[in-house]
Short mmCIF file of C-alpha atoms in Angstrom, two decimals:
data_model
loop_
_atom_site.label_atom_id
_atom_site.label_comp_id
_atom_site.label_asym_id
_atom_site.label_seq_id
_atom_site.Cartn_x
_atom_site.Cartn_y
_atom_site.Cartn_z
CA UNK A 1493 -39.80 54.25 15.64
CA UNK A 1494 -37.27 56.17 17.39
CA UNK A 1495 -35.36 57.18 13.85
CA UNK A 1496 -38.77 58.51 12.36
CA UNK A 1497 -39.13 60.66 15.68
CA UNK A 1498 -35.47 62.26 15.36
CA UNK A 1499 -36.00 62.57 11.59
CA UNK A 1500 -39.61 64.50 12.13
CA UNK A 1501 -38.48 67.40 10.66
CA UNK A 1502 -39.45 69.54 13.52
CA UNK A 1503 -37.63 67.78 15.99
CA UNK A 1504 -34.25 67.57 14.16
CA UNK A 1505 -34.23 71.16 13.24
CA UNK A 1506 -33.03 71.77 16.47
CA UNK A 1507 -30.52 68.80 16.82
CA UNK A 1508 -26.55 69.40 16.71
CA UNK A 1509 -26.76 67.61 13.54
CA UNK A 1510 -29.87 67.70 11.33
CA UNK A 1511 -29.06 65.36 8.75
CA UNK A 1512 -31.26 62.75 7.71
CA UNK A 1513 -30.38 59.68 9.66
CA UNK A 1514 -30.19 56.50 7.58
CA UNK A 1515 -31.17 52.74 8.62
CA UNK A 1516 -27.50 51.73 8.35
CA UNK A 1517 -26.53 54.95 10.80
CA UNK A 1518 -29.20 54.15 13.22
CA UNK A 1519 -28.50 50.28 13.67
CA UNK A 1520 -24.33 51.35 14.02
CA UNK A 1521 -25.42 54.04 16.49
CA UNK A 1522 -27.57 51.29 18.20
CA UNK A 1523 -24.62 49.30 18.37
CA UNK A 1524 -22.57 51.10 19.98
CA UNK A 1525 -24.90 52.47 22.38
CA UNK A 1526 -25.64 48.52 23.78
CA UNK A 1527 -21.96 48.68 24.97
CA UNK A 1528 -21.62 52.37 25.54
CA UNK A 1529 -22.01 52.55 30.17
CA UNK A 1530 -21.47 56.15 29.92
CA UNK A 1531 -25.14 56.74 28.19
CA UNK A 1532 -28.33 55.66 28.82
CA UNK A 1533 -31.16 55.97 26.24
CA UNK A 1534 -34.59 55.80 27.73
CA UNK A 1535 -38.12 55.04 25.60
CA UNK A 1536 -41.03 57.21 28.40
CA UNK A 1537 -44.57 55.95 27.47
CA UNK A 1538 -47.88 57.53 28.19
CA UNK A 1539 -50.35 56.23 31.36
CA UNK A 1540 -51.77 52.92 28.44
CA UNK A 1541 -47.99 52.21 27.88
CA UNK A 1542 -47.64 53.29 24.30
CA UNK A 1543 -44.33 55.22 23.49
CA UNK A 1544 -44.51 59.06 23.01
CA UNK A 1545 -40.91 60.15 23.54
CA UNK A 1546 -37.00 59.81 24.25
CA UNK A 1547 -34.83 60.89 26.73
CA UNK A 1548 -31.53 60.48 26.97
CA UNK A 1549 -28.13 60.94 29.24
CA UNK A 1550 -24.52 61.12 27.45
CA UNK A 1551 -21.36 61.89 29.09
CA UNK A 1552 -22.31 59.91 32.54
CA UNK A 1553 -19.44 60.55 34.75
CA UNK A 1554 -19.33 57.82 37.85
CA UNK A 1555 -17.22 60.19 39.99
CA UNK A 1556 -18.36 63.45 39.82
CA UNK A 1557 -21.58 62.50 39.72
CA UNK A 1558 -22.30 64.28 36.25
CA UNK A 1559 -24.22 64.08 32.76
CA UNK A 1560 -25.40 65.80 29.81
CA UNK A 1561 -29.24 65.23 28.47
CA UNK A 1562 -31.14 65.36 25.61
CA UNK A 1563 -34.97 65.25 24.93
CA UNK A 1564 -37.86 64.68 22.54
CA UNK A 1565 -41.78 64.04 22.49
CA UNK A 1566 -43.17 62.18 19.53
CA UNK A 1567 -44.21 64.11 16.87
CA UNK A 1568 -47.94 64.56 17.26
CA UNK A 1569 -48.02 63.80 20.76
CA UNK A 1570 -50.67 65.49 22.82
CA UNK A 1571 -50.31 68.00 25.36
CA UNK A 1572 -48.51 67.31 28.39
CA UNK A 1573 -46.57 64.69 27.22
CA UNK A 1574 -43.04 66.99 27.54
CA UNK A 1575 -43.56 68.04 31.09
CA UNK A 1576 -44.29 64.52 32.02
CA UNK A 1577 -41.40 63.06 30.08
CA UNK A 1578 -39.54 65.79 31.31
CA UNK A 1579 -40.35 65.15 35.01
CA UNK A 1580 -39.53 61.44 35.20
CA UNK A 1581 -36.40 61.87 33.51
CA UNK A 1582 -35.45 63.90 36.10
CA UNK A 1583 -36.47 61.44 38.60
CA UNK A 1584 -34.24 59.03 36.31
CA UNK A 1585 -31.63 61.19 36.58
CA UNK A 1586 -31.82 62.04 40.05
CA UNK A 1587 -33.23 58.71 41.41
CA UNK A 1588 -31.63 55.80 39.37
CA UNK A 1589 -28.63 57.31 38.18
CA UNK A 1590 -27.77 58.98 41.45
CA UNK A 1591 -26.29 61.98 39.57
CA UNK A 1592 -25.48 65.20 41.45
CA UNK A 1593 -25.66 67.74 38.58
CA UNK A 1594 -27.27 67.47 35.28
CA UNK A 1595 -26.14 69.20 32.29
CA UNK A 1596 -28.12 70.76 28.55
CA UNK A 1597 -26.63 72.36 25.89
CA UNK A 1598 -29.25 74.24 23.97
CA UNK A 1599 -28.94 75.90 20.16
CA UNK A 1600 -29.75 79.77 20.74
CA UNK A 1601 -33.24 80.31 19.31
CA UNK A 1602 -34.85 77.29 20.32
CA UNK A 1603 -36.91 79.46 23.09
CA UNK A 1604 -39.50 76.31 23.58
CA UNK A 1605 -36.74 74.07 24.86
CA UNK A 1606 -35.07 76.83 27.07
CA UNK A 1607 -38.49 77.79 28.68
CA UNK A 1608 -39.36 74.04 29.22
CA UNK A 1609 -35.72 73.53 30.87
CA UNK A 1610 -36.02 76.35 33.55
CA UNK A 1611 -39.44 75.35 33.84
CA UNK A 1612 -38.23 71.61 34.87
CA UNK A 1613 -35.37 73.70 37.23
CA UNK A 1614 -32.38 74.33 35.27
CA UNK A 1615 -30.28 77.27 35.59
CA UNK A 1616 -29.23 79.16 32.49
CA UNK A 1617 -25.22 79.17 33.30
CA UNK A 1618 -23.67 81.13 30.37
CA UNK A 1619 -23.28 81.10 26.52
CA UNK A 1620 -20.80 79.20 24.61
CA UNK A 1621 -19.71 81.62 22.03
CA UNK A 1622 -20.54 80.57 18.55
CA UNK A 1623 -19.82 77.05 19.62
CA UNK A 1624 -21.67 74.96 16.95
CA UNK A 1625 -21.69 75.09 13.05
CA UNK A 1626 -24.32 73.81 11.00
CA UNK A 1627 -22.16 73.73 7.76
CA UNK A 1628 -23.60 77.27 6.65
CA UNK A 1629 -22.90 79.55 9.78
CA UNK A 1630 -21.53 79.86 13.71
CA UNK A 1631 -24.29 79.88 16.07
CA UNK A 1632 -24.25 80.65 20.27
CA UNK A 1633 -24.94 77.62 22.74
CA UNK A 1634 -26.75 78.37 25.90
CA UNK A 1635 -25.54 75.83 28.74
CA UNK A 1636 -27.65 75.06 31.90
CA UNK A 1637 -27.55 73.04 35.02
CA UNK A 1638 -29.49 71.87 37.58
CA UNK A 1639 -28.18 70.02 40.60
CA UNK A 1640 -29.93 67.35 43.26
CA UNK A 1641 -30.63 69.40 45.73
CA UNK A 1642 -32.34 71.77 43.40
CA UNK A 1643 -34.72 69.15 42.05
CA UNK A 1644 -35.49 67.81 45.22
CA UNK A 1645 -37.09 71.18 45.92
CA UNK A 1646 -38.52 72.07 42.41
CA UNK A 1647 -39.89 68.26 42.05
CA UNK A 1648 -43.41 69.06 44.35
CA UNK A 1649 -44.49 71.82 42.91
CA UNK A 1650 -44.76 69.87 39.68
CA UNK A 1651 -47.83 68.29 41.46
CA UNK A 1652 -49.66 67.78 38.49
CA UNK A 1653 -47.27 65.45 37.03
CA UNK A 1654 -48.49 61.63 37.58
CA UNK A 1655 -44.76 59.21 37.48
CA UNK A 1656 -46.11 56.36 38.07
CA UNK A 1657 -49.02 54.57 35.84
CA UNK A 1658 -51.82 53.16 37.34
CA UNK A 1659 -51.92 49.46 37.16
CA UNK A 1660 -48.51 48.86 35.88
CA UNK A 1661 -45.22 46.86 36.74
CA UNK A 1662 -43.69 49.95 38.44
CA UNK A 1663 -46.74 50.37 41.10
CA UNK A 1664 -43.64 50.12 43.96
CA UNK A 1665 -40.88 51.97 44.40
CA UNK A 1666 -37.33 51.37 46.05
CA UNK A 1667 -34.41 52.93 47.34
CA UNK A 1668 -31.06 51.46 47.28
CA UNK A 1669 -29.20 53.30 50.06
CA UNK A 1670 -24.92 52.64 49.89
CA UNK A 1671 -21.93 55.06 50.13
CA UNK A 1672 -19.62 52.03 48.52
CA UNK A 1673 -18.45 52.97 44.93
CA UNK A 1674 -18.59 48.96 44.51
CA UNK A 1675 -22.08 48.67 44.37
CA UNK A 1676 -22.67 50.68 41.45
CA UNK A 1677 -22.65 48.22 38.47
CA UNK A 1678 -24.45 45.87 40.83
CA UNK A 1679 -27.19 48.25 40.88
CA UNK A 1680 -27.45 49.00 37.34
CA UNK A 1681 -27.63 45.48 36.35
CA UNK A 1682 -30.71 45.16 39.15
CA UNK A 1683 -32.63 48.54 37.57
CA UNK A 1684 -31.92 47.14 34.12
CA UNK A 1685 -33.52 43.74 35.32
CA UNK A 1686 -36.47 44.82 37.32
CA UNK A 1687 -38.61 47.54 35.73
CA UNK A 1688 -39.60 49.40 39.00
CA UNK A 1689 -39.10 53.03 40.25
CA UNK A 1690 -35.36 52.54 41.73
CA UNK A 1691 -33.49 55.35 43.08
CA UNK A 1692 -30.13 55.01 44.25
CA UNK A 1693 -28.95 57.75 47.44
CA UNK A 1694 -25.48 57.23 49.48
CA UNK A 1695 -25.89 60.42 51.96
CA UNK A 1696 -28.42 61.13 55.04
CA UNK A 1697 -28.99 64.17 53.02
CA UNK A 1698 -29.76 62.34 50.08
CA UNK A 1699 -31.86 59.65 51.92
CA UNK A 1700 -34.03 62.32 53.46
CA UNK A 1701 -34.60 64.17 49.98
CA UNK A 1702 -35.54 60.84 48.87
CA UNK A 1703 -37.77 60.01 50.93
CA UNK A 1704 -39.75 63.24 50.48
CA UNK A 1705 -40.86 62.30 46.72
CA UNK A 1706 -41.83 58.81 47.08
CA UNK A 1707 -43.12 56.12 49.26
CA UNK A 1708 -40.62 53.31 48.67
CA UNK A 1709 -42.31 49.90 49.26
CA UNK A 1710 -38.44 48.55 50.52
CA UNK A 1711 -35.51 51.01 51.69
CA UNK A 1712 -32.46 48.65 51.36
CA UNK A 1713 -29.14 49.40 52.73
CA UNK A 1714 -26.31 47.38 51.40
CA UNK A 1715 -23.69 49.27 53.21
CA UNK A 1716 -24.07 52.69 54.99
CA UNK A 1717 -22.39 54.17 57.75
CA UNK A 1718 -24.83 56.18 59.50
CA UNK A 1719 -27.67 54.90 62.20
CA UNK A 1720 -30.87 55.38 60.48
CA UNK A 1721 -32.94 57.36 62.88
CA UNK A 1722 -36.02 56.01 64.41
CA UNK A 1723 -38.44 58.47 61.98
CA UNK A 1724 -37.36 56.38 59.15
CA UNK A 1725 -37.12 52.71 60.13
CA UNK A 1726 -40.35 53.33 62.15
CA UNK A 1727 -41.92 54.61 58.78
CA UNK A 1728 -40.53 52.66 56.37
CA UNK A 1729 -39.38 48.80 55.94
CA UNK A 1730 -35.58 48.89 55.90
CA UNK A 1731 -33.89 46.23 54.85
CA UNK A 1732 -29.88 45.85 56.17
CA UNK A 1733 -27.49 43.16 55.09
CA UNK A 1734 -25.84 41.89 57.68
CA UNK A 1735 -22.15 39.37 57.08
CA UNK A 1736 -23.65 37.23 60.25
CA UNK A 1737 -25.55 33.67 60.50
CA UNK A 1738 -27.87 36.41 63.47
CA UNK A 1739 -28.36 36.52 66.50
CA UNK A 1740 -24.48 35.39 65.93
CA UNK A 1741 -22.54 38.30 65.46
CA UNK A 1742 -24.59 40.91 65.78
CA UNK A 1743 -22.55 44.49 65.76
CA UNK A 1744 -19.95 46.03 64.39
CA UNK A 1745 -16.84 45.23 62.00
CA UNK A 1746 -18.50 41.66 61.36
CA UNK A 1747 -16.20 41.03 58.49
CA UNK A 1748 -12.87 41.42 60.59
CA UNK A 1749 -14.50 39.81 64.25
CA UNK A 1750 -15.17 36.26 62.12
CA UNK A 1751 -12.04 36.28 60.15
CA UNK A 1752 -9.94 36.56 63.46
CA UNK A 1753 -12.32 34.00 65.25
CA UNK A 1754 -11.27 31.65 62.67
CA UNK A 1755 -14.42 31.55 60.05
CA UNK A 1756 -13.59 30.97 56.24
CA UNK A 1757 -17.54 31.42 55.16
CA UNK A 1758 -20.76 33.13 56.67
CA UNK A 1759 -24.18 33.89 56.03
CA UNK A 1760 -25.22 37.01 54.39
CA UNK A 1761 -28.37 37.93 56.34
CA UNK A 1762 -31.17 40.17 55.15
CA UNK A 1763 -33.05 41.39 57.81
CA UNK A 1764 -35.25 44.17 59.04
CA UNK A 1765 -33.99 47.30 61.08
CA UNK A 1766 -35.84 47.87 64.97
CA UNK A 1767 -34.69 49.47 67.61
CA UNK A 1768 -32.08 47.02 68.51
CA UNK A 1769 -28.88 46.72 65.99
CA UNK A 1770 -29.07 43.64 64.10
CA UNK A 1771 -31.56 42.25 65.97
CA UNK A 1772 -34.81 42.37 63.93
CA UNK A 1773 -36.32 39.53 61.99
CA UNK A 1774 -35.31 37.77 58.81
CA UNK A 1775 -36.31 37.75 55.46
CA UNK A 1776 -33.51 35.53 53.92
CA UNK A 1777 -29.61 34.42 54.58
CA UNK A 1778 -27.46 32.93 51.85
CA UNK A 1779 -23.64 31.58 52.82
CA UNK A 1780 -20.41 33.71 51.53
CA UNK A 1781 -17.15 32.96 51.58
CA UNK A 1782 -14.50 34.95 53.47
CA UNK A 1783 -11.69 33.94 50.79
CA UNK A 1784 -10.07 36.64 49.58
CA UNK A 1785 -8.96 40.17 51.43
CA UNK A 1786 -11.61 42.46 52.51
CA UNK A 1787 -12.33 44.04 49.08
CA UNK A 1788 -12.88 41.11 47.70
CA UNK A 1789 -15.24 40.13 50.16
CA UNK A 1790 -17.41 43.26 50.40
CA UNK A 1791 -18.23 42.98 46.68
CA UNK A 1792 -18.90 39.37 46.95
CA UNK A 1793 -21.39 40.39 49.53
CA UNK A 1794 -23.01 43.15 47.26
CA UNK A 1795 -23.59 40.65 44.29
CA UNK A 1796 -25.72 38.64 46.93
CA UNK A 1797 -27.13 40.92 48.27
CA UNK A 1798 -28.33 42.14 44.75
CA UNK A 1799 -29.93 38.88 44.42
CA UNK A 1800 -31.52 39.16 47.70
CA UNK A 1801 -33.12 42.17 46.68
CA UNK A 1802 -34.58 40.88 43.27
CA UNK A 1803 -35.82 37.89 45.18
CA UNK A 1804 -37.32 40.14 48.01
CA UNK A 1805 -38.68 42.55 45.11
CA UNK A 1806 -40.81 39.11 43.37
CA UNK A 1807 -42.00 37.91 46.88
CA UNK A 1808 -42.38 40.36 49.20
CA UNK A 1809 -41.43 37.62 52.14
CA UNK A 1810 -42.70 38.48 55.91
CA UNK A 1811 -39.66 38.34 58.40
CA UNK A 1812 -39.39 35.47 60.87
CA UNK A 1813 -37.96 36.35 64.55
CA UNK A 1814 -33.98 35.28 64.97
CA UNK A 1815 -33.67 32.15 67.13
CA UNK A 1816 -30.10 31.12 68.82
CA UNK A 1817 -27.41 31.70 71.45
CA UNK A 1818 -26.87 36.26 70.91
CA UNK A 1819 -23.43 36.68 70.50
CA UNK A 1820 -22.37 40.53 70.24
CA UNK A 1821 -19.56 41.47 68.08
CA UNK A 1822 -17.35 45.00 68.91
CA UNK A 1823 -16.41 47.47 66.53
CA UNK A 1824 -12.84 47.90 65.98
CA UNK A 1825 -11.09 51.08 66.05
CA UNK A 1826 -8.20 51.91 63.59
CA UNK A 1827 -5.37 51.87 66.71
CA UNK A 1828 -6.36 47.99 66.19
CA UNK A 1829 -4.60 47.71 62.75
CA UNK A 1830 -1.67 47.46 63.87
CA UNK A 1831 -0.12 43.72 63.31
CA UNK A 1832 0.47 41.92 66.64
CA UNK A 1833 3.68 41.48 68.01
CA UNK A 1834 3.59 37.64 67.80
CA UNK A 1835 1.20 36.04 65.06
CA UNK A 1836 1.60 32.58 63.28
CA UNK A 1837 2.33 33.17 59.15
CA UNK A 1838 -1.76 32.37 58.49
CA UNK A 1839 -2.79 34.52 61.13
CA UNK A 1840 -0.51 37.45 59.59
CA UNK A 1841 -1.87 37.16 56.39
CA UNK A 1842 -5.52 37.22 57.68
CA UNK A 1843 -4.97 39.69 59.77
CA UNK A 1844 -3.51 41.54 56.35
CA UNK A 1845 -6.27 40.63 54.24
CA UNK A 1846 -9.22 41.47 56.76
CA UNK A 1847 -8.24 45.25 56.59
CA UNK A 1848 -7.46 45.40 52.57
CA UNK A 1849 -10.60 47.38 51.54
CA UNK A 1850 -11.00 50.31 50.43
CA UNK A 1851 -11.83 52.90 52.58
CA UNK A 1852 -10.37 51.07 55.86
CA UNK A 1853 -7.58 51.23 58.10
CA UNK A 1854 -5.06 48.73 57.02
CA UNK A 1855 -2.84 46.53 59.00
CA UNK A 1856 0.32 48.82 59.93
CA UNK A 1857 3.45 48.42 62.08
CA UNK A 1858 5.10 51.68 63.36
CA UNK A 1859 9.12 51.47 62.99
CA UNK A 1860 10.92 55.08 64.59
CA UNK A 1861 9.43 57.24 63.05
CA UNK A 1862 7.95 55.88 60.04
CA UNK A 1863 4.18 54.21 59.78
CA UNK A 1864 4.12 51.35 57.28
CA UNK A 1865 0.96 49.70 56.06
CA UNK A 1866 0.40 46.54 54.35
CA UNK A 1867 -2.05 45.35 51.95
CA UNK A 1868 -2.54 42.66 48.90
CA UNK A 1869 -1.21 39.64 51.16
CA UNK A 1870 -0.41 36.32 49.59
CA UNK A 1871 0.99 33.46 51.03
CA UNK A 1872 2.75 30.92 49.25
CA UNK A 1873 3.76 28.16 51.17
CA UNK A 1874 6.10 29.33 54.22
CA UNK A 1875 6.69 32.84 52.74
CA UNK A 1876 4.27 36.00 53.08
CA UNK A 1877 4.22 38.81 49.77
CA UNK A 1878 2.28 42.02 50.84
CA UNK A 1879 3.02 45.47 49.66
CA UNK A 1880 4.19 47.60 51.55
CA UNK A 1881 3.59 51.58 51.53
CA UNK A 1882 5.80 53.46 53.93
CA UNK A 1883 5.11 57.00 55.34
CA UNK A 1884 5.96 59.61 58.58
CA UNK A 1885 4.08 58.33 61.54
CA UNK A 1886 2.33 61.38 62.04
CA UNK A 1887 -1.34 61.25 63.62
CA UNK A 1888 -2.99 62.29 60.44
CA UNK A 1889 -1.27 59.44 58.81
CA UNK A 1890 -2.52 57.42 61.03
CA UNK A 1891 -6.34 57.75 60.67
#
């Protein structure tokens, strides 16, 4: 299906390469695509869920946020079907793929695909100078853009466009909300495995912008470092994940406070934001293991609580009050890295291990006027390995 669409004469015309692609090129090209993570190939079907197009990003960049796209309707579909193909890829783009800019490259001429570009919000952004050659002569390629914040703002005045069908599997949608680069394959292996409208944010900004193009059933936040003001929880059911059997532990730095009260496992708890940190009702806790430094932990904790999700997702659970003895944890500040001045060989390496994450302040000792930190602990029997990374004691250095 998709070969005869890219070999419809009227679609390939405009392709970088318009050769005839054969059955033994397609199922290669398929191949490599199932272990290629820097595309993504999407089928878009009309509102009775028959295919009418492809869509496609290339060139995904995790860090910068960035990709190319690539387009086409069906040959013969009916009216309509490129803005609305167009608009949910952007949502795809924007949403599930949590990109910050979007690239095209467009072959000068093809005036239908540049008008239906700026139409969606791209920005023409210059011309590549007889960039491509189709074997016969040098043609000009016109490169646009379009970044988040840009959709975000085009997206509702593309009111007529309908992205979700009526009746279907993707009736709900979600929002993942994390600003921890190790939850990204976790969430592409949950939007590959449950067909739903996900979108993926890890700002306030991007949260907010979010929030004004859909009406997520659950907003879940798997590890965020901003209080979620009262407009949103009070709007919307938020989900937190919390490294506490609640009301034990409720607070900040959960992670570090059990570790140094002696804990080697815990209970991941799911449960539902109110006005009161930690202290709303429960949808589900699973036990995790402390094993391991800090990183190690943290991801540990994602995985779960990407199985959390899917489980919430199926079920839809109602939240049952916390019962117990409230015990408050404290959050620590980064002046409390610093190793104390008499600590047993185990307690060292906890204390080590607790901090090794990325994005923390790790366990340091200041010696004249150097500041030396220590992470990737082991202990073998009576002797402690950690690496050691040694620089001036200067304030900044210190943050």
């Amino acid at each position: 299906m998709v070969r005869a669409w890219r070999n419809a004469p009227e679609v390939r015309s405009w392709m970088f390469n318009t050769h005839e692609i054969s059955e033994s090129e397609h199922q290669a090209w398929f191949e490599r695509r199932k272990s290629d993570a820097t595309s993504c190939w999407l089928i878009h079907e009309d509102e009775g869920g028959c295919p009418d197009g492809v869509a496609y990003f290339t060139q995904i960049e995790a860090t910068s946020r960035s990709a190319f796209w690539g387009f086409y309707a069906a040959p013969g579909a009916p009216k309509g079907t490129g803005t609305r193909l167009g608009v949910e890829a952007m949502d795809h783009a924007f949403g599930a793929l949590n990109l910050h800019k979007l690239n095209s490259e467009v072959i000068a001429g093809n005036e239908a695909s540049l008008r239906f570009q700026k139409k969606l919000g791209f920005q023409e952004e210059g011309v590549l100078r007889h960039a491509h050659f189709d074997g016969q002569q040098h043609t000009d390629v016109v490169r646009l853009g379009m970044l988040s914040d840009e959709w975000h703002k085009r997206r509702p005045m593309l009111t007529e466009v309908r992205t979700q069908h009526a009746g279907s599997a993707s009736a709900h949608s979600y929002i993942i909300a994390t600003c921890k680069p190790w939850h990204q394959e976790g969430y592409r292996a949950l939007i590959t495995a449950v067909h739903a409208s996900w979108t993926l944010v890890s700002s306030p900004e991007e949260l907010k912008q979010a929030l004004l193009t859909c009406q997520p059933r659950y907003v879940f936040f798997l590890h965020w470092n901003w209080i979620v003001p009262r407009d949103i929880w009070s709007r919307h059911e938020c989900v937190c994940f919390h490294m506490t059997d609640v009301p034990y532990g409720r607070g900040g730095s959960p992670l570090q406070n059990l570790i140094l009260a002696g804990h080697r496992d815990t209970k991941l708890t799911a449960l539902r934001m109110t006005d009161e940190v930690d202290a709303g009702p429960v949808y589900r806790k699973e036990p995790l293991s402390l094993a391991g430094k800090a990183q190690d932990v943290y991801v540990r904790a994602g995985d779960l609580s990407f199985e959390i999700i899917k489980w919430m997702v199926e079920h839809e659970p109602e939240p049952t009050p916390q019962q117990g003895h409230v015990v408050h944890f404290t959050r620590r500040r980064p002046e409390q890295s610093m190793l104390p001045g008499e600590a047993s060989l185990e307690a060292t390496y906890d204390f080590i291990r607790m901090l090794d994450a990325e994005g923390y302040p790790h366990a340091f000792v200041e010696h004249g006027g150097l500041l030396i930190r220590f992470t990737d602990a082991q202990q073998e029997g009576n002797v402690l390995i950690a690496k050691a990374i040694i620089t001036s004691n200067s304030p900044t250095q210190r943050a």
